[in-house]
XYZ file of C-alpha atoms in Angstrom:
184
model
C -128.640 -62.001 -48.328
C -130.539 -64.176 -45.932
C -130.367 -67.851 -46.763
C -127.113 -67.613 -48.687
C -124.082 -69.622 -47.630
C -121.280 -67.596 -46.080
C -118.068 -67.793 -48.071
C -114.686 -66.195 -47.365
C -112.615 -65.478 -50.460
C -108.903 -64.836 -50.963
C -107.652 -62.161 -53.388
C -106.479 -64.491 -56.162
C -109.873 -66.142 -56.490
C -111.644 -62.797 -56.838
C -109.079 -61.657 -59.396
C -109.306 -64.877 -61.385
C -113.102 -64.691 -61.541
C -112.881 -61.083 -62.746
C -110.131 -61.850 -65.281
C -112.494 -63.884 -67.433
C -114.786 -60.886 -67.759
C -112.142 -58.258 -68.583
C -109.913 -60.291 -70.921
C -110.696 -59.084 -74.450
C -108.361 -61.577 -76.126
C -109.584 -64.251 -78.517
C -108.813 -67.020 -76.014
C -111.177 -65.627 -73.353
C -114.662 -67.158 -73.258
C -117.594 -64.815 -73.646
C -120.824 -65.064 -71.789
C -121.753 -64.851 -68.145
C -119.895 -62.974 -65.432
C -118.381 -65.494 -62.953
C -117.598 -62.796 -60.374
C -121.179 -61.533 -60.463
C -122.455 -65.125 -60.187
C -120.340 -65.701 -57.073
C -121.407 -62.415 -55.474
C -125.097 -63.003 -56.151
C -125.049 -66.635 -54.995
C -123.078 -66.410 -51.756
C -122.707 -64.032 -48.852
C -119.084 -63.101 -49.611
C -116.733 -61.914 -46.860
C -113.125 -60.759 -47.132
C -110.572 -59.318 -44.726
C -109.669 -55.703 -45.456
C -106.087 -56.724 -46.238
C -107.424 -58.738 -49.214
C -109.137 -55.608 -50.519
C -105.827 -53.795 -50.004
C -104.079 -56.419 -52.161
C -106.716 -55.957 -54.841
C -106.349 -52.171 -54.656
C -102.581 -52.502 -55.098
C -103.124 -54.726 -58.139
C -105.413 -52.132 -59.763
C -102.461 -49.959 -60.792
C -101.700 -49.934 -64.499
C -103.538 -51.083 -67.588
C -102.671 -54.752 -67.791
C -105.100 -57.646 -67.435
C -104.512 -57.976 -63.673
C -105.169 -54.262 -63.121
C -108.405 -54.423 -65.124
C -109.524 -57.485 -63.149
C -108.684 -55.734 -59.866
C -110.644 -52.674 -60.975
C -113.695 -54.851 -61.695
C -113.463 -56.396 -58.210
C -113.205 -52.915 -56.676
C -116.290 -51.817 -58.631
C -118.174 -54.770 -57.121
C -116.809 -54.231 -53.607
C -120.180 -53.027 -52.319
C -121.350 -56.649 -52.712
C -118.619 -57.875 -50.338
C -118.576 -57.646 -46.573
C -115.140 -56.467 -45.490
C -113.739 -57.141 -42.032
C -110.909 -55.561 -40.047
C -109.222 -58.801 -39.030
C -106.021 -57.206 -37.769
C -107.862 -55.689 -34.809
C -109.290 -59.062 -33.766
C -106.365 -61.294 -34.619
C -104.485 -62.316 -31.489
C -101.539 -63.768 -33.366
C -100.878 -64.334 -37.065
C -100.961 -67.869 -38.410
C -97.502 -69.358 -38.500
C -98.069 -71.654 -41.469
C -95.921 -69.658 -43.905
C -98.902 -68.138 -45.715
C -99.087 -64.513 -46.811
C -101.018 -61.960 -44.768
C -104.107 -62.034 -46.981
C -104.378 -65.816 -46.821
C -103.756 -65.860 -43.071
C -106.371 -63.205 -42.396
C -108.891 -64.887 -44.704
C -108.416 -68.229 -42.932
C -108.856 -66.566 -39.544
C -112.019 -64.862 -40.826
C -113.422 -68.122 -42.221
C -112.847 -69.818 -38.888
C -114.279 -66.877 -36.927
C -117.425 -66.651 -39.078
C -117.785 -70.421 -39.193
C -118.034 -69.936 -42.941
C -119.477 -72.737 -45.014
C -116.740 -72.243 -47.610
C -113.237 -70.875 -47.950
C -112.256 -70.084 -51.545
C -108.589 -69.969 -52.548
C -106.519 -70.650 -55.629
C -103.551 -72.132 -53.857
C -104.275 -75.605 -55.241
C -101.141 -75.777 -57.422
C -98.874 -75.191 -54.420
C -97.919 -76.597 -51.059
C -99.909 -73.708 -49.574
C -103.117 -75.634 -50.325
C -102.071 -78.231 -47.760
C -101.155 -75.503 -45.278
C -104.524 -73.801 -45.787
C -106.334 -77.080 -45.166
C -104.427 -77.505 -41.894
C -105.286 -73.990 -40.733
C -109.018 -74.171 -41.442
C -111.351 -75.479 -38.793
C -112.991 -78.754 -39.768
C -116.368 -77.102 -40.292
C -115.048 -75.070 -43.248
C -115.102 -76.544 -46.713
C -112.050 -75.682 -48.781
C -112.901 -74.726 -52.362
C -110.863 -73.608 -55.350
C -112.064 -71.347 -58.145
C -112.494 -74.247 -60.607
C -114.441 -76.132 -57.934
C -116.791 -73.232 -57.200
C -117.270 -72.610 -60.945
C -118.336 -76.237 -61.354
C -120.673 -75.882 -58.371
C -122.246 -72.812 -59.987
C -122.785 -74.859 -63.166
C -124.208 -77.800 -61.223
C -126.684 -75.452 -59.529
C -127.719 -73.888 -62.859
C -126.327 -70.441 -62.080
C -123.767 -70.637 -64.898
C -124.156 -72.868 -67.944
C -122.051 -76.023 -68.049
C -120.789 -75.094 -71.531
C -119.607 -71.688 -70.318
C -117.880 -73.145 -67.248
C -116.216 -75.759 -69.449
C -114.850 -72.939 -71.645
C -113.688 -70.960 -68.589
C -111.874 -74.012 -67.214
C -110.100 -74.522 -70.547
C -109.161 -70.831 -70.547
C -107.577 -71.105 -67.102
C -105.761 -74.351 -67.869
C -104.250 -72.645 -70.920
C -103.571 -69.184 -69.444
C -102.936 -69.863 -65.740
C -101.608 -73.399 -66.158
C -104.095 -74.801 -63.695
C -103.534 -78.481 -63.070
C -105.319 -80.181 -65.962
C -105.789 -83.496 -64.119
C -107.526 -81.669 -61.249
C -109.707 -79.685 -63.655
C -110.597 -82.826 -65.634
C -111.641 -84.565 -62.429
C -113.924 -81.638 -61.573
C -115.345 -81.653 -65.104
C -116.145 -85.340 -64.935
C -117.796 -84.975 -61.533
C -119.776 -81.767 -62.098
C -120.181 -81.167 -65.813
């Protein structure tokens, strides 16, 4: 993995990237595997509590459980860290444990990127306050557009994935349109 940018990823981003691949409905785009593209492009790190959240989501046979199972199958491509042992005090920003531990890990590793899907909430602002200035805050639609810009995923496929998420996850369409116009 030498030469790859270090990225710390929260649970929701991993699950969203996997959802595209496991959704067999007519509205899901077919083509590349966004989770695989992320894992092969970046040196991906997660706190163990994030993997615990994904493991808990893998129960059942719904779309979320299938996405969680795909992430667990790819877990050998992630570097997992025991953050609890190193964390002196939890962040007091009102974020959940997974987000707090991931932010701490991003700051500790001096990660080039922190990937979260909290952009439709006030938590996005809280995350940006908690990250050290050297970290770049990314969202899943932003990293998908970056993967298209760099030729790892096709622009047409990413465009379809963005439409899928706007329709199914109600991602902010103005934000997604801005990313489309800048990257695609």
